Amino acid sequence: MGGGAGALGGTFDALVVGWFLWTMSTVAYFGLAQGITQESQWGTLEQLYMSPYGFGAVMGARVVALLGESLLWGGSVLVLMLVTTDRALSVDVLTVVPVVVLALLSVVGIGFVFAGAALVYKRIENVTQLMQFVIIGLVAAPVADLPALRYLPLVQGSSMLQQAMGEGTRLWQFPAAEVAVLVAAGVGYCLAGYAVFRVAARRAPGGADGAVLSADSSLSQRPSRGCRRPGIRWHP
C-alpha cells in the first residue's frame, strides 16, 4: 500500500483530511512553543525545573495535555466541515487516533526546537509564525512522487491519515514498514526536539538550567541551622 498524494491535493475529501490534520498540528505546535516562550519571559520556567516531579515529567504532562487539546479542536473542526459540506469520511477511532497522535509528536518536537531557539535568540516570533506555512507543506507533501519525504515530520502521518479516512484503511492493514516509519518519526523527532531544547536552555543567557544549578549550589553552601562555622559561636 503506497501512500497517496499529499493530504491537501486530489479530491475535496483529501482537502478536508488535510485541514483536519493542519488544525491539530498548529494547536500542538503553537501551544508548546509559545507556552514555553511565555513562561521564560514571565520567569516561571525556572519553577518548572524545580518541580519535585522533575522537568521531564512536567513537560511530558504538558505534551499529553496539548495532544488532548489538539484532538478536541481537530474533532470539532472535522464535525463542522463534514456537516457543512455534507461529506462522509471513514473515522475509525482505533486507527485515526493513534495515527494522529504519532503524527503530532513530530510537530511537538519542532515546537521544542523553536522554544529552545526563543530562549537563546529571544525575539524570533516572526520565524515561529512562519512555521504554520511549513506545516501546510508537510501535510501536502507528495509522498507518492517522492517516497523519501515520508521521513520528514508529519508527512508519513498525513499520508496514512488520508488513506485511513479517505479509503477506509484500518491500522492493522497498513504494511509494517509504514507503521514503523510513523512510530520512528513521531517518537524520534519528539525526543530529538526535547534534547535540543534542553541544550538551548543550558546555553541561553540566564537560562533556566543555569538558574536552577546556581540556586542548588547556593543552597548547598548555605550553613544549616545549628551548625558551627569557624570563628562564629552559635547559641541555641
XYZ file of C-alpha atoms in Angstrom:
236
model
C 0.000 0.000 0.000
C 1.839 3.083 -1.125
C 0.999 6.419 0.387
C -1.260 8.632 -1.658
C -0.595 12.171 -2.665
C -0.406 14.907 -0.109
C -3.467 15.337 2.052
C -4.210 18.777 0.594
C -4.239 17.567 -3.001
C -6.585 15.481 -5.083
C -10.231 15.259 -4.016
C -12.256 17.523 -1.761
C -12.291 14.766 0.862
C -8.496 14.881 0.885
C -8.676 18.626 1.478
C -10.929 18.050 4.499
C -8.492 15.489 5.924
C -5.586 17.849 5.352
C -7.337 20.745 7.073
C -8.230 18.435 9.956
C -4.577 17.470 10.456
C -3.278 21.005 9.922
C -5.617 22.365 12.598
C -4.389 19.867 15.185
C -0.757 20.397 14.199
C -0.894 24.169 14.625
C -2.613 23.830 18.012
C 0.099 21.432 19.227
C 2.984 23.444 17.771
C 1.956 26.915 18.912
C 0.670 25.644 22.236
C 4.080 24.241 23.138
C 6.429 26.766 21.516
C 4.564 29.874 22.653
C 3.735 28.409 26.056
C 7.377 27.743 26.939
C 8.474 31.088 25.489
C 5.928 32.981 27.589
C 6.924 31.127 30.751
C 10.534 32.055 30.091
C 9.570 35.726 29.685
C 7.448 35.643 32.840
C 10.255 33.995 34.819
C 8.191 30.941 35.728
C 10.136 28.428 33.632
C 12.712 28.013 36.397
C 9.960 26.887 38.754
C 9.173 24.002 36.409
C 12.798 22.872 36.675
C 12.490 22.896 40.457
C 9.349 20.748 40.465
C 9.676 17.665 42.707
C 8.419 15.559 39.801
C 11.256 16.667 37.527
C 11.189 18.900 34.467
C 10.871 15.947 32.092
C 7.723 14.703 33.821
C 6.213 18.206 33.768
C 6.914 18.551 30.047
C 5.538 15.073 29.434
C 2.287 16.018 31.162
C 2.135 19.222 29.126
C 2.612 17.301 25.887
C -0.181 14.878 26.813
C -2.483 17.803 27.607
C -1.599 19.503 24.312
C -2.304 16.332 22.362
C -5.695 16.049 24.039
C -6.472 19.702 23.313
C -5.390 19.264 19.698
C -7.661 16.242 19.270
C -10.602 18.179 20.700
C -10.026 21.132 18.382
C -9.467 18.884 15.393
C -12.531 16.789 16.146
C -14.695 19.900 16.449
C -13.411 21.292 13.155
C -13.882 17.929 11.444
C -17.504 17.659 12.567
C -18.237 21.187 11.344
C -16.607 20.521 7.975
C -18.472 17.254 7.457
C -21.801 18.819 8.422
C -21.402 21.947 6.323
C -20.048 20.145 3.243
C -22.288 17.074 3.547
C -19.283 14.788 3.052
C -18.762 11.314 4.510
C -15.375 10.096 5.690
C -14.270 6.939 7.472
C -13.481 7.818 11.089
C -12.291 4.632 12.771
C -11.165 5.821 16.207
C -8.773 2.886 16.688
C -6.974 3.949 13.513
C -7.340 7.720 13.374
C -6.329 8.493 16.973
C -3.017 6.523 17.009
C -2.038 7.881 13.589
C -2.860 11.447 14.603
C -1.070 11.213 17.967
C 2.118 9.832 16.413
C 1.982 12.432 13.647
C 1.548 15.243 16.168
C 4.503 14.030 18.250
C 6.824 15.039 15.414
C 5.256 18.512 15.435
C 5.787 18.655 19.203
C 9.477 18.033 18.525
C 9.525 21.043 16.193
C 7.833 23.067 18.914
C 10.578 22.136 21.386
C 13.249 23.248 18.894
C 11.686 26.670 18.376
C 11.054 27.071 22.102
C 14.752 26.431 22.706
C 15.704 28.856 19.939
C 13.494 31.506 21.549
C 15.421 31.099 24.824
C 18.737 31.702 23.061
C 17.839 34.269 20.399
C 14.868 35.845 22.201
C 12.650 37.543 19.615
C 12.026 35.053 16.843
C 8.231 35.348 16.806
C 8.154 36.039 13.061
C 10.042 32.832 12.302
C 7.793 30.916 14.662
C 4.703 32.226 12.884
C 6.074 31.141 9.503
C 6.067 27.529 10.681
C 2.325 27.292 10.050
C 3.073 27.527 6.327
C 5.814 24.922 6.641
C 3.273 22.641 8.321
C 0.979 23.070 5.293
C 3.839 21.936 3.074
C 4.475 18.890 5.253
C 0.801 17.936 5.274
C 0.595 18.308 1.485
C 3.923 16.589 0.712
C 3.638 14.354 -2.400
C 4.748 11.069 -0.846
C 3.681 9.055 -3.888
C 6.084 11.016 -6.112
C 8.895 11.407 -3.571
C 8.809 8.499 -1.079
C 11.830 9.848 0.811
C 9.664 12.709 2.099
C 7.883 10.303 4.451
C 10.842 10.556 6.843
C 10.137 14.251 7.442
C 7.969 15.330 10.398
C 4.233 14.874 9.916
C 4.488 13.588 6.325
C 4.017 9.872 6.999
C 1.142 10.548 9.367
C -0.531 12.753 6.767
C -0.244 10.054 4.111
C -1.609 7.315 6.370
C -4.412 9.517 7.686
C -5.532 10.219 4.128
C -5.720 6.501 3.422
C -7.450 5.770 6.733
C -10.153 8.422 6.377
C -10.465 8.554 2.605
C -10.151 4.873 1.733
C -11.203 3.235 4.997
C -7.843 1.547 5.603
C -7.524 0.201 9.142
C -4.358 0.499 11.204
C -3.621 -3.237 11.050
C -3.992 -3.171 7.263
C -1.026 -0.861 6.748
C 2.302 -2.521 5.932
C 4.511 -2.931 8.991
C 7.189 -0.783 7.346
C 4.816 2.186 7.066
C 3.734 1.875 10.693
C 7.386 1.627 11.747
C 8.212 4.849 9.880
C 5.254 6.585 11.557
C 6.344 5.493 15.042
C 10.031 6.242 14.449
C 9.322 9.689 13.022
C 6.888 10.644 15.773
C 8.912 9.440 18.747
C 12.283 10.265 17.180
C 11.508 13.885 16.297
C 9.834 14.464 19.657
C 12.825 13.182 21.652
C 15.319 14.958 19.387
C 13.422 18.226 19.743
C 13.327 17.879 23.526
C 17.081 17.212 23.586
C 17.707 20.348 21.512
C 15.532 22.337 23.902
C 17.497 21.149 26.954
C 20.808 22.084 25.291
C 19.433 25.515 24.355
C 18.147 26.051 27.909
C 21.653 25.475 29.266
C 23.275 27.846 26.770
C 20.684 30.620 26.993
C 21.750 33.796 28.840
C 20.351 33.352 32.331
C 18.908 30.049 31.166
C 16.600 28.030 33.334
C 19.082 25.183 33.755
C 21.787 27.594 34.844
C 19.489 29.391 37.260
C 18.446 26.167 38.898
C 22.028 24.931 39.171
C 23.051 28.246 40.763
C 20.185 28.038 43.217
C 21.056 24.479 44.117
C 24.701 25.441 44.586
C 23.888 28.365 46.881
C 21.540 26.234 48.939
C 24.136 23.511 49.339
C 26.739 26.049 50.502
C 24.399 27.740 52.975
C 25.090 26.551 56.549
C 22.223 24.676 58.113
C 20.672 25.946 61.340
C 22.569 24.776 64.367
C 25.872 24.146 62.549
C 29.056 25.822 63.721
C 31.218 27.835 61.378
C 34.891 28.740 62.041
C 35.196 31.850 64.166
C 31.466 32.010 64.945
C 29.967 30.743 68.154
C 26.333 29.787 67.872
C 23.934 29.855 70.794
C 20.677 27.930 70.647
